[in-house]
């Protein structure tokens, strides 16, 4: 045993997590999970007290995305777990390594009316995460934690939930033993599957969020092959706009299907090519198709072709090895890519007028290396298509599950992970209502966090959708508070700039402030 001391299991769990590299835990204590808090300080783990379990989950999500580590959250039985299920669903959709550990009642079949009682909270959590299990003994808890951590390292990174009965948390337990050594799967044998890529005349790559860690190899490979590329929204920055054959994050442009139809080889790396990537039923390709992914479920579906189960980085490094001495000789031209990008940018500007110039102004004002967390808001929808990222893994958005209220707490988690590096949130007026209380956490921690609040006074995207569907818009306007005064009431700074230049100045100042700054922006800024 690494630590022969006997402690209550709740305390041992914190010590085990510390030994496995966990430094930060997000959560809220309650009478049911208080034993888990017995060991946090003793284990030298930082605990971040959220104002709501949903905020704790989004903070853990943002922390995990920024740090590459596991985002851990402690919550109570029943409502605590229910409150964090939305972040768990978002983390599942976006492949975020989140570990939620909750208490649970010792039994629910024979006794009714217990505090925080649910009929089956384990099963409820299972609907929004990779798996949800109950550990009734210390050894079961340790085994499940190590299983989760191992899967985060070797498999697709998706959230897990472990619940432990209150009596088990209180019971004495010996410490967890050492962790087993893990070995990543070999890439031997994939060369034959990838070889046709080298002879394609119009190879077209699509990089998703699963390729973020392989950005260097992806960019080099595109140069070595003379290949064209797209990224999904989650993959932005894997290839940058400096590559003249990069189409950007414009998969959802309807006529991008025509581009795919002209490719003789399409290679999808670390992307599901899901509805929220394409917003159409078919990719549009007519040539060969190769998919590289580590997720068996993804490989089993989608377009027919050659499906290779492999980590994106390992596959791209193997391709680069195979391409040594290869002379780029493809039929893609820089003019066709440039023409398409110009056309698509104009379409985005026409669809949501006035936001593109504000995105450009914001991009020019943020420091190099800023990590951005955005919410379900029209500002972000525009930015995802026109804001070229100069590096991967620096723009995080609630893709897929599409929850409101993500950006503020997720950016707080990201700022904690990045310890002084520039981090920013972009959120809409309606979404801000969902998690506004977490502003208190940012104030409490003194985080220099700019929060861009885009207020169009309505659920603008829903109103537009209703109009397109010939539905008279209703229930899309809600009374808003004075957001600047609200932020100031929390102890944050707040500013409402009246020009693009003032907006940029406010953003620059916010990165150097002693705490969070709400920057209130409306369509009047560009009118």
Coordinates of C-alpha atoms in Angstrom, one line a residue:
X1 CA 0.0 0.0 0.0
X2 CA 1.3 3.5 -0.8
X3 CA -0.4 4.8 2.4
X4 CA -1.3 2.3 5.1
X5 CA -3.2 4.8 7.2
X6 CA -6.9 4.0 7.6
X7 CA -9.3 6.8 7.0
X8 CA -13.0 7.1 6.1
X9 CA -13.4 6.2 2.4
X10 CA -14.6 9.7 1.6
X11 CA -11.2 11.0 2.6
X12 CA -9.3 8.2 0.9
X13 CA -10.9 9.1 -2.4
X14 CA -9.4 12.6 -2.3
X15 CA -6.0 11.2 -1.4
X16 CA -6.2 8.7 -4.2
X17 CA -7.1 11.4 -6.7
X18 CA -4.2 13.5 -5.5
X19 CA -1.9 10.6 -6.0
X20 CA -3.3 10.2 -9.5
X21 CA -2.5 13.9 -10.4
X22 CA -5.7 15.7 -9.5
X23 CA -5.0 19.1 -8.1
X24 CA -8.4 20.9 -8.3
X25 CA -11.9 19.7 -7.5
X26 CA -15.1 21.7 -8.2
X27 CA -18.3 21.2 -6.2
X28 CA -20.6 22.0 -3.4
X29 CA -20.6 20.2 0.0
X30 CA -23.8 18.9 1.6
X31 CA -24.7 16.6 4.5
X32 CA -24.6 13.6 2.2
X33 CA -21.2 14.1 0.7
X34 CA -19.4 15.9 3.5
X35 CA -17.2 12.9 4.1
X36 CA -15.6 13.5 0.7
X37 CA -14.6 16.9 2.0
X38 CA -12.8 15.4 5.0
X39 CA -9.7 14.7 2.9
X40 CA -9.5 17.5 0.4
X41 CA -7.3 19.9 2.4
X42 CA -5.2 17.1 3.9
X43 CA -4.6 15.8 0.4
X44 CA -3.5 19.4 -0.7
X45 CA -6.2 19.7 -3.3
X46 CA -7.7 23.1 -4.2
X47 CA -11.5 23.1 -4.0
X48 CA -13.5 25.6 -6.0
X49 CA -16.9 26.3 -4.4
X50 CA -19.4 26.9 -7.2
X51 CA -22.8 28.6 -6.6
X52 CA -24.7 25.8 -8.3
X53 CA -23.8 22.3 -9.4
X54 CA -24.4 23.2 -13.0
X55 CA -21.7 25.8 -12.6
X56 CA -19.4 23.3 -10.9
X57 CA -19.8 20.9 -13.9
X58 CA -19.1 23.6 -16.5
X59 CA -16.1 24.8 -14.5
X60 CA -14.8 21.2 -14.4
X61 CA -15.4 21.0 -18.2
X62 CA -13.6 24.3 -18.9
X63 CA -10.7 23.3 -16.6
X64 CA -10.3 19.9 -18.4
X65 CA -10.4 21.6 -21.9
X66 CA -7.7 24.1 -20.9
X67 CA -5.4 21.8 -18.9
X68 CA -5.8 18.5 -20.6
X69 CA -6.3 17.0 -17.2
X70 CA -9.4 15.4 -15.7
X71 CA -12.1 17.8 -14.5
X72 CA -13.4 16.4 -11.2
X73 CA -16.6 17.5 -9.4
X74 CA -18.0 16.4 -6.0
X75 CA -21.8 16.6 -5.7
X76 CA -24.5 15.5 -3.4
X77 CA -27.2 12.9 -3.8
X78 CA -30.4 13.6 -5.8
X79 CA -30.7 17.3 -6.8
X80 CA -26.9 17.8 -6.8
X81 CA -26.4 15.1 -9.3
X82 CA -29.5 16.2 -11.3
X83 CA -28.1 19.8 -11.4
X84 CA -24.8 18.6 -12.9
X85 CA -26.3 16.3 -15.5
X86 CA -26.5 19.1 -18.1
X87 CA -22.7 19.7 -17.9
X88 CA -22.2 16.0 -18.1
X89 CA -24.3 15.8 -21.2
X90 CA -22.3 18.6 -22.7
X91 CA -19.0 16.9 -21.8
X92 CA -20.3 13.7 -23.4
X93 CA -21.1 15.5 -26.6
X94 CA -17.7 17.2 -26.8
X95 CA -15.5 14.4 -25.5
X96 CA -14.4 16.1 -22.3
X97 CA -12.7 14.1 -19.5
X98 CA -15.0 14.8 -16.5
X99 CA -15.3 12.7 -13.5
X100 CA -18.3 13.3 -11.3
X101 CA -18.3 11.6 -7.9
X102 CA -21.5 11.8 -5.9
X103 CA -23.0 10.4 -2.7
X104 CA -26.1 8.2 -2.9
X105 CA -28.6 6.8 -0.4
X106 CA -27.7 3.4 1.1
X107 CA -31.0 1.9 -0.1
X108 CA -34.1 3.3 -1.9
X109 CA -36.3 0.3 -2.4
X110 CA -37.8 -0.3 1.1
X111 CA -37.8 3.3 2.5
X112 CA -39.5 6.3 1.1
X113 CA -39.3 10.0 1.9
X114 CA -35.6 10.1 2.5
X115 CA -33.7 13.4 2.0
X116 CA -32.6 13.8 -1.7
X117 CA -34.2 10.5 -2.7
X118 CA -34.5 9.5 -6.3
X119 CA -35.9 6.3 -7.7
X120 CA -32.6 5.5 -9.5
X121 CA -30.1 8.3 -9.7
X122 CA -27.4 6.0 -11.1
X123 CA -29.6 5.2 -14.1
X124 CA -30.5 8.8 -14.5
X125 CA -26.9 9.9 -14.8
X126 CA -26.2 7.1 -17.2
X127 CA -28.3 8.8 -19.8
X128 CA -25.8 11.7 -20.1
X129 CA -22.4 10.2 -19.6
X130 CA -20.2 7.3 -20.8
X131 CA -21.0 5.2 -17.8
X132 CA -22.5 5.5 -14.3
X133 CA -21.7 3.0 -11.6
X134 CA -22.2 2.5 -7.9
X135 CA -19.3 1.6 -5.6
X136 CA -20.5 -0.1 -2.5
X137 CA -17.0 -0.9 -1.2
X138 CA -13.7 0.9 -1.0
X139 CA -12.0 -1.5 -3.5
X140 CA -14.9 -1.0 -5.9
X141 CA -14.5 2.8 -5.6
X142 CA -10.8 2.6 -6.3
X143 CA -11.2 0.2 -9.2
X144 CA -13.9 2.5 -10.8
X145 CA -11.7 5.6 -10.4
X146 CA -8.7 3.9 -12.0
X147 CA -11.0 2.5 -14.8
X148 CA -12.2 6.0 -15.5
X149 CA -8.7 7.5 -15.5
X150 CA -7.4 4.7 -17.8
X151 CA -10.2 5.2 -20.2
X152 CA -9.6 9.0 -20.3
X153 CA -6.0 8.2 -21.4
X154 CA -6.6 5.4 -23.9
X155 CA -10.1 5.8 -25.2
X156 CA -12.4 8.6 -26.3
X157 CA -12.5 11.1 -23.4
X158 CA -16.1 11.2 -22.1
X159 CA -17.5 11.9 -18.7
X160 CA -18.0 9.2 -16.1
X161 CA -20.1 9.1 -12.9
X162 CA -19.3 7.2 -9.7
X163 CA -21.7 7.2 -6.8
X164 CA -20.8 5.9 -3.3
X165 CA -23.4 5.1 -0.6
X166 CA -23.2 7.5 2.4
X167 CA -22.4 4.6 4.8
X168 CA -19.5 3.5 2.6
X169 CA -18.1 7.0 2.5
X170 CA -18.2 7.1 6.3
X171 CA -16.7 3.6 6.8
X172 CA -13.0 3.2 7.5
X173 CA -10.9 2.1 4.6
X174 CA -7.2 1.5 3.8
X175 CA -5.6 3.6 1.1
X176 CA -5.8 2.7 -2.6
X177 CA -2.8 0.8 -4.0
X178 CA -0.6 1.9 -6.9
X179 CA -2.0 2.4 -10.3
X180 CA -1.2 -0.1 -13.1
X181 CA 1.0 0.9 -16.0
X182 CA -0.8 1.7 -19.2
X183 CA 0.3 1.0 -22.8
X184 CA -1.2 2.8 -25.8
X185 CA -2.3 0.6 -28.8
X186 CA 0.2 0.1 -31.6
X187 CA 0.0 1.8 -35.0
X188 CA 1.5 -1.1 -36.8
X189 CA -0.5 -2.3 -39.7
X190 CA -2.2 0.9 -40.7
X191 CA 0.2 1.8 -43.5
X192 CA -1.6 -0.2 -46.2
X193 CA -4.9 1.5 -45.3
X194 CA -3.4 5.0 -45.6
X195 CA -1.3 4.4 -48.7
X196 CA -3.9 5.5 -51.2
X197 CA -3.8 9.0 -49.7
X198 CA -0.3 9.5 -51.2
X199 CA -1.5 9.0 -54.8
X200 CA -4.6 11.2 -54.7
X201 CA -4.8 14.1 -57.1
X202 CA -7.3 16.1 -55.0
X203 CA -6.9 14.9 -51.4
X204 CA -9.2 16.8 -49.0
X205 CA -8.8 16.4 -45.2
X206 CA -11.4 17.2 -42.5
X207 CA -9.9 17.7 -39.0
X208 CA -12.2 17.6 -36.0
X209 CA -11.8 18.0 -32.3
X210 CA -10.1 14.6 -32.0
X211 CA -7.1 16.0 -34.0
X212 CA -6.5 19.0 -31.8
X213 CA -3.4 17.5 -30.1
X214 CA -2.0 16.6 -33.5
X215 CA -2.0 20.1 -35.0
X216 CA 1.7 20.3 -35.7
X217 CA 1.7 17.1 -37.7
X218 CA -1.5 18.0 -39.5
X219 CA -0.2 21.3 -40.7
X220 CA 3.1 19.8 -41.8
X221 CA 1.3 16.9 -43.6
X222 CA -0.9 19.3 -45.6
X223 CA 2.2 21.0 -46.9
X224 CA 4.0 17.7 -47.7
X225 CA 1.0 16.4 -49.6
X226 CA -0.3 19.6 -51.1
X227 CA -3.7 18.7 -49.7
X228 CA -6.7 20.9 -49.1
X229 CA -8.5 20.9 -45.7
X230 CA -11.5 21.9 -43.7
X231 CA -11.9 21.8 -39.9
X232 CA -15.0 21.3 -37.9
X233 CA -15.8 24.0 -35.4
X234 CA -14.2 22.0 -32.7
X235 CA -11.1 21.5 -34.8
X236 CA -10.5 25.1 -35.6
X237 CA -6.8 25.9 -35.5
X238 CA -5.6 22.4 -36.3
X239 CA -4.8 23.9 -39.7
X240 CA -4.5 27.7 -39.8
X241 CA -5.4 30.3 -42.4
X242 CA -1.7 30.6 -43.2
X243 CA -2.1 27.5 -45.3
X244 CA -3.5 28.8 -48.7
X245 CA -5.3 25.5 -49.3
X246 CA -7.3 25.6 -46.1
X247 CA -11.1 26.2 -46.5
X248 CA -11.6 27.0 -42.8
X249 CA -14.5 25.9 -40.6
X250 CA -17.1 26.2 -43.3
X251 CA -18.4 22.7 -43.4
X252 CA -21.9 24.0 -42.8
X253 CA -22.0 26.2 -45.8
X254 CA -24.4 24.4 -48.2
X255 CA -22.2 24.6 -51.2
X256 CA -19.2 23.1 -49.4
X257 CA -20.8 19.8 -50.6
X258 CA -19.6 20.9 -54.1
X259 CA -16.1 21.1 -52.9
X260 CA -16.2 17.6 -51.5
X261 CA -17.7 16.4 -54.8
X262 CA -14.5 17.6 -56.5
X263 CA -12.2 15.7 -54.2
X264 CA -11.0 12.2 -55.3
X265 CA -10.0 11.4 -51.7
X266 CA -11.6 12.6 -48.5
X267 CA -9.8 11.8 -45.2
X268 CA -11.8 12.5 -42.0
X269 CA -9.6 12.7 -38.9
X270 CA -11.0 12.8 -35.4
X271 CA -14.4 14.0 -36.4
X272 CA -17.9 12.5 -36.3
X273 CA -19.1 14.6 -39.3
X274 CA -22.2 15.0 -37.2
X275 CA -25.4 17.0 -37.8
X276 CA -23.9 19.9 -35.9
X277 CA -20.8 19.8 -38.1
X278 CA -22.6 19.7 -41.5
X279 CA -26.2 20.7 -41.1
X280 CA -27.0 18.5 -44.0
X281 CA -27.6 14.8 -44.5
X282 CA -24.6 14.0 -46.8
X283 CA -21.0 15.2 -46.9
X284 CA -21.2 15.4 -50.7
X285 CA -18.1 13.4 -51.7
X286 CA -18.0 11.1 -54.6
X287 CA -14.5 9.8 -54.4
X288 CA -12.7 7.5 -51.9
X289 CA -13.3 8.0 -48.2
X290 CA -10.9 7.2 -45.3
X291 CA -11.9 7.8 -41.7
X292 CA -9.3 7.9 -38.8
X293 CA -10.8 7.7 -35.3
X294 CA -10.2 6.0 -32.0
X295 CA -14.0 5.6 -31.3
X296 CA -15.4 2.3 -32.5
X297 CA -18.9 3.7 -32.5
X298 CA -17.9 6.5 -34.9
X299 CA -16.0 4.0 -37.2
X300 CA -19.0 1.8 -37.4
X301 CA -21.2 4.5 -38.9
X302 CA -21.1 7.2 -41.4
X303 CA -20.0 7.1 -45.1
X304 CA -18.7 3.8 -46.5
X305 CA -15.0 3.6 -47.0
X306 CA -11.8 2.6 -45.2
X307 CA -12.1 3.1 -41.4
X308 CA -8.9 3.0 -39.4
X309 CA -9.0 2.8 -35.6
X310 CA -6.1 4.9 -34.5
X311 CA -5.2 8.0 -32.5
X312 CA -5.1 11.0 -34.8
X313 CA -1.6 11.9 -33.8
X314 CA -0.2 8.4 -34.4
X315 CA -1.9 8.2 -37.8
X316 CA -0.7 11.5 -39.0
X317 CA 2.9 10.8 -37.9
X318 CA 2.7 7.5 -39.7
X319 CA 1.5 9.3 -42.9
X320 CA 4.3 11.8 -42.6
X321 CA 6.8 9.0 -42.3
X322 CA 5.3 7.4 -45.4
X323 CA 5.3 10.7 -47.3
X324 CA 9.1 11.3 -46.9
X325 CA 10.5 12.2 -50.3
X326 CA 7.0 12.8 -51.7
X327 CA 6.7 15.8 -54.0
X328 CA 3.4 17.7 -53.6
X329 CA 1.6 17.5 -57.0
X330 CA -2.1 18.0 -56.6
X331 CA -4.8 19.8 -58.6
X332 CA -6.0 22.2 -55.8
X333 CA -5.5 25.9 -56.6
X334 CA -5.2 28.7 -54.1
X335 CA -7.6 30.8 -56.1
X336 CA -10.5 28.3 -55.7
X337 CA -10.0 28.2 -52.0
X338 CA -9.7 32.0 -51.7
X339 CA -12.8 32.5 -53.8
X340 CA -14.9 30.1 -51.7
X341 CA -13.7 31.6 -48.4
X342 CA -14.6 35.1 -49.5
X343 CA -18.0 34.0 -50.7
X344 CA -18.8 32.2 -47.4
X345 CA -17.7 35.1 -45.3
X346 CA -20.0 37.4 -47.2
X347 CA -22.9 34.9 -46.7
X348 CA -22.3 34.8 -42.9
X349 CA -22.3 38.6 -42.8
X350 CA -25.5 38.8 -44.7
X351 CA -27.2 36.2 -42.5
X352 CA -26.5 38.0 -39.2
X353 CA -25.7 41.6 -40.2
X354 CA -23.2 43.6 -38.1
X355 CA -21.6 40.9 -36.1
X356 CA -18.7 40.1 -38.5
X357 CA -17.0 43.5 -38.0
X358 CA -17.4 43.2 -34.3
X359 CA -15.8 39.8 -34.4
X360 CA -12.9 41.3 -36.4
X361 CA -12.5 44.1 -33.8
X362 CA -12.5 41.7 -30.9
X363 CA -10.0 39.4 -32.6
X364 CA -7.6 42.3 -33.1
X365 CA -7.9 43.3 -29.4
X366 CA -7.3 40.1 -27.6
X367 CA -3.7 39.1 -26.6
X368 CA -1.9 36.3 -28.4
X369 CA -2.8 32.9 -27.1
X370 CA -6.1 33.9 -25.6
X371 CA -8.4 30.9 -24.8
X372 CA -12.0 31.6 -25.5
X373 CA -15.2 30.0 -24.2
X374 CA -18.4 30.9 -26.0
X375 CA -22.1 30.2 -25.5
X376 CA -25.1 29.5 -27.6
X377 CA -25.4 33.0 -29.0
X378 CA -25.4 34.6 -32.5
X379 CA -22.1 36.3 -31.8
X380 CA -20.5 32.9 -31.4
X381 CA -22.3 31.4 -34.4
X382 CA -20.7 34.1 -36.6
X383 CA -17.3 33.9 -35.0
X384 CA -17.0 30.1 -35.4
X385 CA -17.1 30.6 -39.2
X386 CA -15.1 33.8 -39.7
X387 CA -12.6 33.9 -36.8
X388 CA -9.5 32.0 -38.0
X389 CA -7.7 30.5 -35.0
X390 CA -3.9 30.6 -35.1
X391 CA -3.7 27.5 -32.8
X392 CA -5.8 24.5 -31.9
X393 CA -7.7 23.9 -28.7
X394 CA -8.2 27.6 -27.9
X395 CA -11.9 28.1 -28.6
X396 CA -14.4 26.1 -26.6
X397 CA -18.1 26.0 -27.3
X398 CA -21.0 23.8 -26.2
X399 CA -21.1 21.9 -29.5
X400 CA -23.6 19.1 -29.9
X401 CA -25.6 19.2 -26.7
X402 CA -25.9 22.9 -27.1
X403 CA -26.6 24.1 -23.6
X404 CA -27.1 27.7 -22.6
X405 CA -25.1 29.2 -19.8
X406 CA -21.9 27.3 -20.5
X407 CA -19.4 30.1 -21.2
X408 CA -19.2 32.0 -17.9
X409 CA -18.4 29.1 -15.6
X410 CA -16.4 27.2 -18.2
X411 CA -14.2 30.2 -18.7
X412 CA -13.8 30.4 -14.9
X413 CA -12.6 26.8 -15.0
X414 CA -10.3 27.6 -17.9
X415 CA -8.8 30.6 -16.1
X416 CA -8.1 28.5 -13.0
X417 CA -6.3 25.9 -15.2
X418 CA -4.3 28.6 -17.1
X419 CA -3.2 30.6 -14.0
X420 CA -2.9 34.1 -15.4
X421 CA -2.8 33.3 -19.2
X422 CA -5.4 35.3 -21.1
X423 CA -8.9 33.7 -21.0
X424 CA -12.2 35.2 -22.2
X425 CA -15.9 34.4 -22.2
X426 CA -18.5 35.3 -24.9
X427 CA -22.1 34.9 -23.9
X428 CA -25.6 36.1 -24.9
X429 CA -28.0 38.0 -22.7
X430 CA -30.4 35.0 -22.3
X431 CA -27.6 32.5 -21.7
X432 CA -26.0 34.8 -19.1
X433 CA -29.2 34.4 -16.9
X434 CA -28.6 30.7 -16.6
X435 CA -25.3 30.8 -14.7
X436 CA -24.9 34.5 -13.7
X437 CA -24.4 33.5 -10.1
X438 CA -21.0 32.0 -11.0
X439 CA -19.7 35.5 -11.5
X440 CA -19.3 35.5 -7.7
X441 CA -16.7 32.8 -8.1
X442 CA -14.6 34.8 -10.6
X443 CA -14.8 37.8 -8.2
X444 CA -13.9 35.6 -5.2
X445 CA -10.8 34.2 -7.0
X446 CA -9.8 37.6 -8.5
X447 CA -9.7 36.2 -12.1
X448 CA -8.8 38.7 -14.8
X449 CA -11.6 37.5 -17.0
X450 CA -13.3 39.6 -19.7
X451 CA -16.9 38.5 -20.3
X452 CA -18.3 39.8 -23.5
X453 CA -22.1 39.9 -23.1
X454 CA -23.9 40.2 -26.4
X455 CA -27.3 41.7 -25.8
X456 CA -29.7 41.7 -28.8
X457 CA -32.6 41.9 -26.4
X458 CA -34.2 38.6 -27.4
X459 CA -33.6 35.0 -28.3
X460 CA -32.5 36.2 -31.7
X461 CA -31.7 32.9 -33.3
X462 CA -35.0 31.4 -32.3
X463 CA -36.9 34.4 -33.6
X464 CA -35.2 34.0 -36.9
X465 CA -36.0 30.3 -37.0
X466 CA -39.6 31.0 -36.3
X467 CA -39.8 33.5 -39.1
X468 CA -38.2 31.1 -41.5
X469 CA -40.8 28.5 -40.5
X470 CA -43.6 31.1 -40.9
X471 CA -44.4 31.0 -37.2
X472 CA -45.4 34.3 -35.6
X473 CA -42.5 34.9 -33.2
X474 CA -43.6 34.6 -29.6
X475 CA -41.9 33.9 -26.3
X476 CA -38.6 35.2 -27.6
X477 CA -38.3 38.4 -25.6
X478 CA -37.6 38.5 -21.9
X479 CA -37.1 41.5 -19.7
X480 CA -33.4 42.0 -18.9
X481 CA -31.8 43.7 -15.9
X482 CA -29.2 46.4 -16.1
X483 CA -26.4 43.9 -16.6
X484 CA -23.6 46.3 -15.7
X485 CA -25.2 47.1 -12.4
X486 CA -25.8 43.4 -11.8
X487 CA -22.1 42.7 -12.4
X488 CA -21.1 45.5 -10.1
X489 CA -23.3 44.1 -7.4
X490 CA -21.3 40.9 -7.5
X491 CA -18.1 43.0 -7.2
X492 CA -17.1 42.7 -10.8
X493 CA -16.1 45.6 -13.1
X494 CA -18.5 46.5 -15.9
X495 CA -18.4 48.8 -19.0
X496 CA -20.8 49.5 -21.8
X497 CA -18.7 50.9 -24.7
X498 CA -20.4 53.1 -27.3
X499 CA -18.0 52.5 -30.2
X500 CA -15.9 49.8 -31.8
X501 CA -12.7 51.6 -30.6
X502 CA -14.1 51.9 -27.0
X503 CA -15.0 48.2 -27.2
X504 CA -11.5 47.3 -28.1
X505 CA -10.1 49.4 -25.3
X506 CA -12.4 47.9 -22.8
X507 CA -11.3 44.4 -23.8
X508 CA -7.6 45.3 -23.5
X509 CA -8.2 46.8 -20.1
X510 CA -10.2 43.8 -18.9
X511 CA -7.2 41.4 -19.4
X512 CA -5.2 43.5 -17.0
X513 CA -7.9 44.1 -14.4
X514 CA -7.7 42.6 -10.9
X515 CA -11.0 40.7 -11.4
X516 CA -13.6 39.9 -14.0
X517 CA -15.0 42.6 -16.2
X518 CA -18.4 42.5 -17.9
X519 CA -18.2 44.2 -21.3
X520 CA -21.7 44.9 -22.5
X521 CA -22.2 45.0 -26.2
X522 CA -25.3 45.5 -28.4
X523 CA -26.0 45.7 -32.1
X524 CA -25.8 49.5 -31.8
X525 CA -22.0 49.2 -31.7
X526 CA -21.9 48.4 -35.5
X527 CA -25.1 50.2 -36.6

